[in-house]
XYZ file of C-alpha atoms in Angstrom:
691
model
C -143.532 39.978 46.274
C -142.844 43.706 44.751
C -140.277 43.372 41.956
C -141.381 39.518 41.272
C -145.032 40.633 40.593
C -143.908 43.027 38.610
C -141.683 41.071 36.408
C -144.769 38.146 35.571
C -147.426 41.623 35.020
C -144.049 43.368 32.453
C -143.857 39.853 31.017
C -148.426 38.693 30.771
C -148.582 42.492 28.946
C -145.838 41.264 26.920
C -147.406 37.711 26.049
C -150.818 38.865 25.662
C -149.802 41.217 22.213
C -148.728 38.111 21.419
C -151.732 36.143 21.479
C -152.993 38.361 18.801
C -150.285 36.794 15.957
C -152.095 33.962 16.544
C -154.969 34.031 18.031
C -158.679 36.224 16.704
C -162.208 35.474 19.124
C -161.064 35.335 22.743
C -161.377 36.419 25.983
C -159.584 39.164 27.911
C -159.547 37.146 30.629
C -157.818 34.303 27.605
C -155.526 36.476 27.042
C -154.162 37.772 30.112
C -153.649 33.592 31.206
C -151.993 33.162 27.398
C -149.993 36.023 28.285
C -148.541 34.861 31.718
C -147.458 31.650 29.387
C -146.232 32.960 26.954
C -144.698 35.764 27.984
C -142.226 33.315 30.304
C -141.653 31.215 27.532
C -140.867 33.723 24.908
C -138.913 35.429 28.524
C -137.321 32.358 29.478
C -136.049 31.406 26.357
C -134.601 34.659 25.271
C -132.762 35.556 28.357
C -130.774 32.047 28.798
C -129.948 32.609 25.363
C -128.336 36.063 26.530
C -127.080 34.219 30.099
C -124.956 31.719 28.393
C -123.328 34.972 26.260
C -123.111 37.479 28.859
C -123.652 34.898 32.107
C -126.075 36.049 34.047
C -126.268 39.277 35.861
C -129.807 42.277 37.050
C -128.393 43.790 32.882
C -128.575 40.504 31.147
C -132.350 39.891 32.611
C -133.159 43.607 32.166
C -132.144 43.824 28.783
C -134.269 40.318 28.161
C -136.959 41.367 29.503
C -136.549 45.528 27.204
C -136.758 43.160 23.920
C -139.206 40.897 24.869
C -141.504 44.127 25.507
C -141.067 45.018 22.342
C -144.117 43.252 21.614
C -145.905 45.906 22.861
C -145.338 47.552 19.696
C -147.894 45.805 18.821
C -150.308 48.242 19.332
C -149.710 50.286 16.914
C -151.423 47.722 14.691
C -154.244 48.743 13.201
C -155.855 45.710 13.267
C -154.682 44.498 16.904
C -155.470 48.054 18.085
C -158.717 47.711 17.587
C -159.322 44.183 18.403
C -157.514 44.356 21.616
C -160.138 47.693 22.773
C -162.959 45.386 21.741
C -161.748 42.932 24.009
C -160.602 45.430 26.801
C -164.698 46.558 26.373
C -166.147 43.419 26.894
C -164.404 42.761 29.836
C -165.635 46.250 31.436
C -169.009 45.257 30.476
C -168.944 41.608 31.534
C -168.276 43.987 35.537
C -171.092 46.332 35.432
C -173.991 45.614 37.856
C -174.558 42.360 39.830
C -176.652 39.543 39.294
C -176.402 36.279 40.391
C -174.481 34.402 38.233
C -171.875 36.933 38.321
C -171.696 36.589 41.763
C -171.507 33.240 41.535
C -168.457 33.266 38.012
C -166.834 35.582 40.787
C -166.779 33.007 43.368
C -165.193 30.374 41.447
C -162.127 32.489 40.262
C -162.163 33.576 44.454
C -161.991 30.470 45.851
C -159.330 28.483 43.366
C -156.845 32.041 43.508
C -156.978 31.940 47.515
C -156.494 27.530 46.835
C -153.429 28.421 44.988
C -151.825 30.951 47.066
C -152.958 28.698 49.798
C -151.793 25.744 48.823
C -148.587 27.147 47.242
C -147.305 28.011 50.464
C -146.529 25.941 51.578
C -143.437 24.220 48.880
C -141.437 26.205 50.221
C -141.224 27.626 54.547
C -138.528 29.064 55.988
C -138.397 29.246 58.955
C -135.491 30.057 62.082
C -134.980 26.151 62.572
C -134.191 25.577 58.624
C -135.755 25.133 55.875
C -139.263 22.851 55.207
C -142.180 21.534 53.260
C -145.805 21.146 53.468
C -145.897 19.475 50.852
C -145.973 15.099 50.757
C -144.266 14.657 47.801
C -141.599 17.810 47.942
C -139.100 16.270 50.487
C -136.997 15.421 46.704
C -138.146 18.138 44.395
C -138.174 20.897 46.516
C -133.719 20.783 46.276
C -133.403 19.857 43.507
C -135.321 22.866 42.221
C -133.213 24.750 44.734
C -130.598 23.585 42.879
C -130.850 24.610 39.871
C -132.344 27.496 40.607
C -129.742 28.682 42.236
C -127.008 26.887 39.880
C -128.154 29.948 37.592
C -128.327 33.312 40.752
C -125.315 32.267 42.409
C -122.887 29.510 40.347
C -123.685 31.539 37.233
C -124.564 28.454 35.826
C -123.258 28.415 31.665
C -123.216 27.196 30.108
C -125.502 25.057 32.045
C -123.753 22.113 33.732
C -126.362 19.326 35.558
C -125.328 21.088 39.053
C -125.974 16.768 40.914
C -123.660 15.580 38.231
C -121.428 17.329 37.580
C -119.226 17.982 34.147
C -122.583 16.994 32.523
C -125.216 18.918 30.688
C -128.126 19.833 32.634
C -130.530 18.269 30.193
C -133.162 18.774 32.468
C -135.742 20.649 31.347
C -134.656 24.241 33.646
C -136.525 26.941 32.222
C -139.431 27.033 35.201
C -136.539 27.492 37.111
C -134.033 30.210 34.609
C -137.105 32.082 35.312
C -136.717 32.339 39.032
C -133.458 32.477 39.085
C -133.751 35.167 36.572
C -135.815 37.148 39.238
C -134.231 36.619 42.031
C -130.913 37.765 40.423
C -133.476 41.189 40.283
C -133.456 40.936 44.027
C -136.567 38.930 45.407
C -136.228 35.563 47.598
C -136.277 32.237 46.200
C -139.678 31.175 48.316
C -141.361 34.539 47.192
C -140.123 34.811 43.125
C -141.541 30.620 43.101
C -144.692 31.414 44.805
C -146.053 34.150 42.413
C -144.490 32.460 39.278
C -146.724 29.335 40.917
C -149.489 31.303 41.968
C -150.072 33.288 37.959
C -148.889 29.546 36.399
C -151.449 27.544 37.782
C -154.755 30.360 37.608
C -153.612 31.024 34.127
C -154.063 27.118 33.320
C -157.231 27.026 35.528
C -158.524 29.732 32.326
C -157.105 28.481 29.550
C -158.554 24.896 30.446
C -161.896 26.663 31.126
C -162.301 27.873 27.472
C -160.171 25.194 25.909
C -162.965 22.676 27.433
C -165.484 25.185 26.188
C -165.119 25.756 23.280
C -164.476 21.191 23.210
C -167.958 20.854 24.783
C -169.337 24.063 23.350
C -170.482 24.214 26.815
C -169.767 27.109 29.352
C -170.659 24.593 32.569
C -169.314 21.878 31.065
C -166.493 24.793 31.335
C -166.081 25.444 34.862
C -166.177 21.173 35.890
C -163.073 20.978 34.516
C -160.965 22.527 36.134
C -162.132 21.413 39.175
C -161.705 17.793 37.906
C -157.755 18.125 36.965
C -156.954 19.748 40.092
C -158.936 18.560 42.815
C -157.971 14.550 40.743
C -157.682 12.021 42.403
C -159.278 7.964 43.027
C -161.191 6.000 45.104
C -159.159 6.623 47.990
C -161.618 8.855 50.508
C -163.175 4.896 51.253
C -159.682 4.712 52.704
C -160.589 8.014 54.743
C -163.895 6.458 55.818
C -162.738 3.979 56.828
C -159.641 5.358 58.924
C -162.791 8.296 60.382
C -164.844 4.240 61.675
C -161.849 3.128 63.124
C -159.945 6.068 64.939
C -160.816 7.490 67.802
C -160.966 11.319 65.954
C -164.773 13.493 65.685
C -165.689 13.867 62.153
C -163.690 17.889 61.968
C -160.708 16.749 63.912
C -159.422 14.104 61.602
C -160.050 16.745 58.788
C -157.641 19.495 60.179
C -155.071 15.956 61.018
C -154.914 14.223 58.588
C -153.119 11.185 58.871
C -152.228 10.492 55.628
C -152.465 11.043 51.708
C -154.876 9.750 49.514
C -154.593 9.677 45.640
C -150.716 8.427 46.028
C -149.471 5.552 48.421
C -149.139 2.129 48.135
C -152.203 1.220 47.759
C -153.003 4.123 44.848
C -150.270 5.581 42.103
C -152.835 8.004 40.012
C -152.101 11.118 42.996
C -153.493 13.899 42.390
C -151.986 16.846 40.245
C -151.563 19.168 42.642
C -149.647 16.915 45.368
C -147.732 14.918 42.788
C -147.490 16.889 39.930
C -147.675 20.628 39.863
C -145.619 21.692 42.531
C -142.940 18.614 42.829
C -142.509 19.409 38.718
C -142.888 23.345 38.203
C -141.585 22.661 34.702
C -145.580 20.720 34.429
C -147.365 23.776 35.668
C -145.527 25.917 32.798
C -145.351 23.503 29.937
C -149.322 22.192 29.947
C -151.296 25.437 29.821
C -148.729 26.048 26.603
C -149.366 22.832 25.292
C -153.491 23.976 25.708
C -152.988 26.526 24.188
C -151.306 25.203 20.655
C -153.873 22.185 21.424
C -156.165 24.561 21.135
C -155.512 26.464 17.685
C -153.803 22.659 15.901
C -157.996 21.872 17.405
C -158.967 24.799 15.158
C -157.272 23.139 11.754
C -158.557 19.965 12.507
C -161.924 21.408 12.989
C -161.800 23.495 9.803
C -160.551 21.054 7.341
C -162.152 17.060 8.384
C -164.681 15.818 6.321
C -167.390 14.458 7.809
C -170.279 15.164 5.335
C -173.725 14.860 6.872
C -172.519 13.592 10.263
C -170.926 17.100 11.195
C -173.684 19.417 9.017
C -177.245 18.173 8.405
C -177.380 20.709 5.831
C -174.847 19.385 3.320
C -175.209 22.339 0.532
C -174.443 24.754 3.980
C -171.312 22.382 4.623
C -170.218 22.635 0.804
C -170.706 27.090 0.655
C -168.827 27.192 4.104
C -165.459 25.525 2.904
C -165.838 27.375 -0.554
C -166.225 30.853 2.002
C -163.209 29.774 4.133
C -160.782 28.373 0.721
C -161.976 31.782 -0.975
C -160.596 33.730 2.837
C -157.146 31.383 3.378
C -156.696 32.316 -0.577
C -157.912 36.429 -0.108
C -155.325 36.200 2.894
C -152.060 34.381 1.694
C -149.338 34.238 3.403
C -150.625 35.508 6.256
C -153.503 32.982 6.676
C -150.523 31.057 7.323
C -148.747 33.074 10.394
C -150.715 31.956 13.058
C -149.418 28.077 12.510
C -146.404 29.002 12.274
C -145.772 30.968 15.100
C -148.202 28.773 17.680
C -145.812 25.926 16.024
C -142.784 28.267 17.304
C -144.365 28.332 20.840
C -143.959 24.638 20.820
C -140.991 24.673 19.601
C -140.398 26.585 23.048
C -141.124 22.975 24.869
C -137.789 20.515 24.965
C -135.512 22.954 26.966
C -139.696 23.937 29.123
C -141.038 19.947 29.010
C -139.719 17.787 27.008
C -142.619 15.274 27.895
C -145.481 17.494 26.212
C -143.575 18.123 22.803
C -143.841 14.495 22.461
C -147.627 14.509 23.586
C -148.069 17.455 21.058
C -146.390 15.443 18.662
C -148.272 12.221 19.017
C -151.784 14.347 18.858
C -150.467 15.878 16.360
C -150.083 13.488 13.696
C -153.321 11.769 14.259
C -155.171 15.129 13.523
C -153.457 16.071 10.843
C -154.605 13.027 8.981
C -158.674 13.571 9.422
C -157.520 17.017 7.485
C -155.575 16.315 4.773
C -156.931 19.851 2.850
C -155.797 21.800 5.352
C -152.060 20.374 4.730
C -150.671 24.348 4.476
C -151.636 25.266 7.592
C -150.236 21.942 9.018
C -146.566 22.404 7.338
C -146.844 25.833 8.198
C -146.989 24.485 12.115
C -144.564 22.012 11.213
C -142.013 24.062 9.818
C -142.372 27.270 13.486
C -142.165 23.653 15.845
C -139.161 22.717 13.742
C -137.059 26.107 13.134
C -136.314 26.722 17.489
C -137.067 23.055 19.007
C -134.412 21.528 16.893
C -131.531 23.478 17.574
C -132.725 22.374 21.404
C -132.750 18.527 21.178
C -129.524 18.674 19.121
C -127.946 21.456 22.213
C -129.908 19.275 24.887
C -129.114 15.756 22.884
C -124.629 16.265 22.052
C -123.013 15.734 25.064
C -124.862 14.461 27.289
C -124.383 12.653 30.083
C -128.607 10.331 29.592
C -128.415 7.324 27.931
C -131.956 7.768 26.401
C -132.156 3.700 25.970
C -132.960 4.381 29.338
C -136.344 5.681 28.665
C -138.145 3.449 26.388
C -138.753 -0.750 27.490
C -141.765 -2.382 27.592
C -143.840 -2.765 31.031
C -147.740 -3.643 31.129
C -149.594 -1.978 33.425
C -148.290 1.235 34.227
C -147.086 1.137 37.872
C -149.914 -1.304 39.115
C -147.292 -3.644 40.272
C -149.100 -6.718 40.924
C -152.409 -5.773 41.655
C -155.437 -6.410 38.891
C -154.875 -3.654 36.538
C -158.954 -2.625 35.621
C -158.949 -2.846 39.576
C -155.889 -0.662 39.754
C -157.571 2.468 37.643
C -160.927 2.443 38.845
C -159.227 2.535 42.558
C -156.990 5.110 41.769
C -159.732 7.985 39.145
C -162.515 6.326 40.406
C -165.461 6.918 38.263
C -163.436 8.588 35.716
C -163.003 5.764 32.975
C -166.661 3.803 33.701
C -168.184 7.858 32.862
C -166.115 8.284 29.758
C -166.706 4.645 28.111
C -170.646 6.363 28.853
C -170.221 8.826 27.207
C -169.166 7.310 23.901
C -172.906 5.030 24.987
C -174.794 7.851 25.199
C -173.379 8.985 22.345
C -173.721 5.635 19.911
C -176.735 3.524 21.036
C -179.256 6.361 20.791
C -178.279 7.609 16.916
C -178.394 3.670 16.525
C -182.410 4.386 17.585
C -182.669 8.026 15.652
C -181.665 5.601 12.427
C -184.105 3.389 12.717
C -186.594 5.907 13.399
C -185.551 8.090 9.952
C -185.857 5.046 8.486
C -189.525 4.321 9.383
C -190.494 8.193 8.797
C -189.430 8.158 4.850
C -190.207 11.343 4.008
C -191.184 13.123 6.842
C -188.117 11.275 8.981
C -186.665 15.246 8.897
C -189.924 16.553 10.302
C -190.364 13.466 12.789
C -187.070 13.529 14.000
C -187.306 17.457 14.837
C -190.609 16.945 16.841
C -188.436 13.011 18.757
C -186.115 15.582 19.193
C -188.901 17.780 21.640
C -189.968 14.713 23.615
C -188.588 14.256 26.282
C -186.696 10.751 27.083
C -187.855 9.753 23.031
C -184.436 9.993 22.402
C -180.368 10.676 24.197
C -179.686 14.244 22.337
C -176.290 13.902 23.536
C -174.455 16.671 22.111
C -171.177 14.620 20.914
C -170.411 14.561 17.037
C -168.228 12.346 15.795
C -165.334 15.151 15.623
C -164.919 14.693 19.259
C -164.179 11.011 18.521
C -161.193 12.165 16.350
C -160.467 14.764 18.909
C -160.066 11.427 21.635
C -158.209 9.216 19.223
C -155.097 10.428 19.738
C -155.658 10.875 23.966
C -157.038 6.739 24.254
C -153.776 5.427 22.026
C -151.524 7.431 24.606
C -153.043 6.217 27.699
C -152.741 2.276 25.497
C -149.216 3.177 24.596
C -148.518 3.933 28.487
C -149.908 1.760 29.802
C -147.964 -1.347 27.541
C -144.615 0.114 28.137
C -142.415 3.450 29.626
C -141.175 6.128 28.193
C -138.687 7.205 31.285
C -136.185 5.264 33.518
C -138.786 5.070 36.365
C -142.130 3.653 35.216
C -143.549 5.801 37.568
C -142.953 8.792 35.497
C -144.679 7.915 32.461
C -147.868 10.378 34.097
C -145.980 13.104 32.636
C -147.698 11.652 29.595
C -150.649 10.239 31.092
C -152.084 12.904 32.350
C -152.160 14.722 28.955
C -154.766 11.675 27.987
C -156.466 12.419 31.617
C -156.482 16.135 30.044
C -157.887 14.819 26.066
C -160.768 12.821 28.067
C -161.596 15.637 30.526
C -164.255 17.718 28.617
C -166.491 14.751 28.090
C -166.649 13.486 31.151
C -166.881 17.321 32.684
C -169.177 17.522 29.559
C -171.506 14.553 31.135
C -172.445 15.935 34.659
C -173.089 19.585 32.738
C -175.540 17.646 30.429
C -176.852 15.343 33.856
C -177.221 18.814 35.310
C -179.097 20.070 32.789
C -181.401 17.946 32.886
C -183.662 18.110 36.320
C -183.598 17.289 40.216
C -182.735 14.323 39.916
C -179.991 14.486 37.573
C -178.739 17.485 38.833
C -178.425 14.870 42.142
C -176.259 12.983 39.958
C -174.324 15.260 38.909
C -173.323 16.520 41.727
C -172.846 13.471 43.280
C -170.636 12.584 40.946
C -168.591 15.275 40.840
C -167.553 14.712 44.466
C -166.317 11.155 44.009
C -164.610 12.782 41.181
C -162.681 15.084 43.761
C -163.498 13.796 47.346
C -160.786 11.741 47.272
C -157.889 14.387 45.649
C -159.630 17.256 47.512
C -158.555 15.710 50.635
C -155.233 15.779 49.636
C -154.921 19.684 48.827
C -156.953 20.060 52.086
C -154.256 18.273 53.723
C -151.825 20.943 52.551
C -152.949 24.013 52.310
C -154.263 23.807 55.762
C -150.897 23.239 56.607
C -151.185 19.678 58.332
C -147.330 18.841 57.181
C -144.338 20.497 57.796
C -141.055 18.115 56.592
C -137.844 19.182 57.375
C -135.816 19.553 54.295
C -132.267 21.492 55.640
C -131.654 22.030 59.552
C -129.856 25.436 61.241
C -126.617 24.746 60.133
C -127.031 23.944 56.969
C -128.768 26.820 55.911
C -125.391 28.865 57.362
C -123.308 26.365 55.561
C -124.643 27.353 52.013
C -124.614 31.721 52.997
C -120.807 30.344 53.547
C -120.104 28.607 50.643
C -121.414 31.375 48.103
C -119.435 33.784 50.334
C -116.005 31.624 50.280
C -115.543 29.888 47.037
C -115.781 31.023 43.573
C -119.635 30.313 41.827
C -118.013 27.743 39.992
C -116.376 25.568 42.911
C -116.891 22.177 41.920
C -117.825 20.134 46.328
C -117.433 16.958 47.239
C -121.103 16.090 49.516
C -122.832 12.552 50.527
C -125.405 11.748 47.554
C -128.247 12.967 49.357
C -130.914 15.345 48.000
C -130.681 18.150 50.912
C -126.725 18.494 51.153
C -126.360 21.845 52.086
C -124.067 22.277 48.782
C -127.937 23.012 46.948
C -128.587 25.919 48.569
C -124.748 27.591 48.122
C -125.550 27.346 43.372
C -121.881 26.044 43.671
C -121.308 22.366 42.038
C -121.880 19.018 43.542
C -119.681 15.842 42.198
C -123.442 13.545 42.703
C -125.828 14.675 44.718
C -129.195 11.953 45.265
C -129.493 8.341 42.622
C -132.682 8.762 42.550
C -132.575 12.222 40.918
C -129.149 10.661 38.956
C -130.903 7.514 37.375
C -134.861 8.919 36.836
C -133.380 11.374 34.008
C -131.279 8.137 33.152
C -127.695 8.946 33.818
C -125.323 6.340 34.510
C -123.720 7.346 37.762
C -122.035 4.304 39.596
C -118.923 4.420 38.900
C -118.358 8.169 39.999
C -120.196 7.393 43.477
C -117.703 4.226 43.669
C -115.629 6.857 43.804
C -116.721 9.141 46.281
C -117.416 6.244 49.298
C -113.486 6.098 48.362
C -112.692 9.240 49.421
C -114.720 10.202 51.779
C -113.533 5.972 53.020
C -109.609 7.669 52.637
C -108.048 4.750 50.549
C -105.107 4.982 50.232
C -105.753 6.293 46.463
C -108.485 9.047 47.930
C -105.379 11.532 46.792
C -105.444 9.715 42.644
C -109.254 10.925 43.571
C -109.644 13.663 43.966
C -107.173 15.030 40.868
C -108.867 12.711 37.834
C -112.081 15.122 39.571
C -111.104 17.751 40.532
C -112.354 18.228 43.683
C -112.101 21.617 45.572
C -114.028 21.871 48.096
C -115.014 19.288 50.461
C -118.306 18.534 52.981
C -118.094 16.586 56.024
C -122.252 17.242 58.110
C -124.529 14.063 59.474
C -125.871 13.346 55.764
C -121.648 12.585 55.062
C -121.601 10.585 58.485
C -124.976 8.408 58.613
C -124.814 7.742 54.232
C -120.768 6.857 54.379
C -117.521 6.049 56.082
C -116.098 8.831 56.811
C -112.527 8.168 57.604
C -112.091 12.039 59.570
C -108.056 11.480 60.213
C -108.191 11.829 55.913
C -109.470 14.376 56.139
C -107.026 17.067 58.540
C -104.707 17.669 55.835
C -106.924 20.674 54.124
C -107.553 23.529 55.604
C -110.856 24.176 57.800
C -112.738 26.627 55.353
C -115.528 27.451 57.377
C -117.277 25.502 61.003
C -121.003 25.153 61.998
C -122.676 23.043 64.024
C -121.310 19.180 63.274
C -120.686 20.468 59.433
C -117.107 21.646 58.226
C -115.736 22.667 55.628
C -112.706 22.089 54.092
C -110.400 23.251 50.876
C -108.339 20.165 48.352
C -104.748 21.730 47.481
């Protein structure tokens, strides 16, 4: 725990000072959260480049940490030092004294920290009888990530080959797992390293999302509501829960402590809860999303400062004209330094191909939409684009050149996402509950009351401004929902993402469209959160409605998160003999050894860090890899056909594993393997050396 925590603290401190290069007006808590993400992203790229040249070792990790920590020199810069002291003082002042608001604010953050610790602690469970996972959707993903982590820390996998498909480039965004491997290399155990990373990344995401929504909506309560809507996302699954309770024999207390199933992901539900189906299973998103939101926040400022919509944005056009002149004067005075911020933000976005490629694709779409609504700030957009290109293009070139992934598998027409035979409208209502109706209500509240307001202004003649001000003060006369045209421009690309992912697929497995759909959800989140906050501020009846809607939106997701956090699930991934065999493989085989094993997700080879000829076909197919020929050859080898030795030479197989996994899924000709010496044997596991 000490090694993992110390590494995260150093990366956070390094990242904090980098945030001053692109963001001037943020809280100290936001800088800590953003610093954790930015520091991790920069360190991941620096350490990977260094390890690619010299291999991953303790010295390489320490040198990379030193390089990243050079950002602390920024504290010597006069302006940054002054701003840092100001931010620190403001943070200290906020902690002084008491008050009910401070108490509830503290409870809010403490609740999520405790939740994240309890939840992510179930990602990997190490027992005397093997390795388990306490998350229902993590059975295949945990060994995949462990395989990637150990391939770096134990197999010295540089330049990285796909550990699940030997001799093919590893094109999966692996920086999250590489960061874990770096901490493991320093002496931490893998479970603790993943836990500390997951908890701090999740908490950073909470803070960054809260700040992002608060800036978009100009409403603090909406900022608090939004993370709850995301982390407890779900649909109408709670109705199925009440059905299970009604027809079951258990009391409400008993069923809550032994929930029979998930209520956001199953045959009936495909959206899933973000924690259960995404953040614990797809670790890349857990660091990729907060990084993408940081970038979205910065380019939103470009849009907000550059957009021209006259009186719809500001009732006083003269004030708007003067403000524009002041902004132009600032830009002229600042010169090159004015464009440094979007350039650096672009560099951060450029790290995403190796962190979470779908996040970069989302940023591309959003930027393209917003650019055309703020053309007068084209220089900032160009600076941002150059920053992205400098880092992202080399990464993309490296990923795509010589890859075993068939990109043609990633694009195709597919209507209704994962609705299958269901009615699409009912499918989305069932999976997201009242979220979409509330988003539609936001538009209605903005458009129709505005028409009434315009009509009143026309009737008022020269006194329209005064009448309008009076009408605003009269409860119930005109619904003054705090939304402007610029917010609809903000929402436009996210609505496009939702539409396009419902008519086409962007992954071999259509469900993986969720990697884009989740951003459509994030884009709409501020406005649904704002609606709930607006209800809360309207009176007793609306307060009740606000709380009720919040419960409806989070009940199903809360049940699934509770099921994991309360340790109700314990699925075995590796048995005791598999763990012992993996230890033996690490000790008795070279780091780059190529091992033949059954194409399963939980082979003992996964824990050894060694390469497999091939593993789980579900992972391979979802990454667009054509594995059919290799799978057929693997089956021929295990069946001991006359040409088996030829196939062993064809692929350069050095070791062969026979375990219960091979016997369950393949026809194993035991007699054929007797000619090979046994390197190690435990229980029903045998490792043969091919000579």
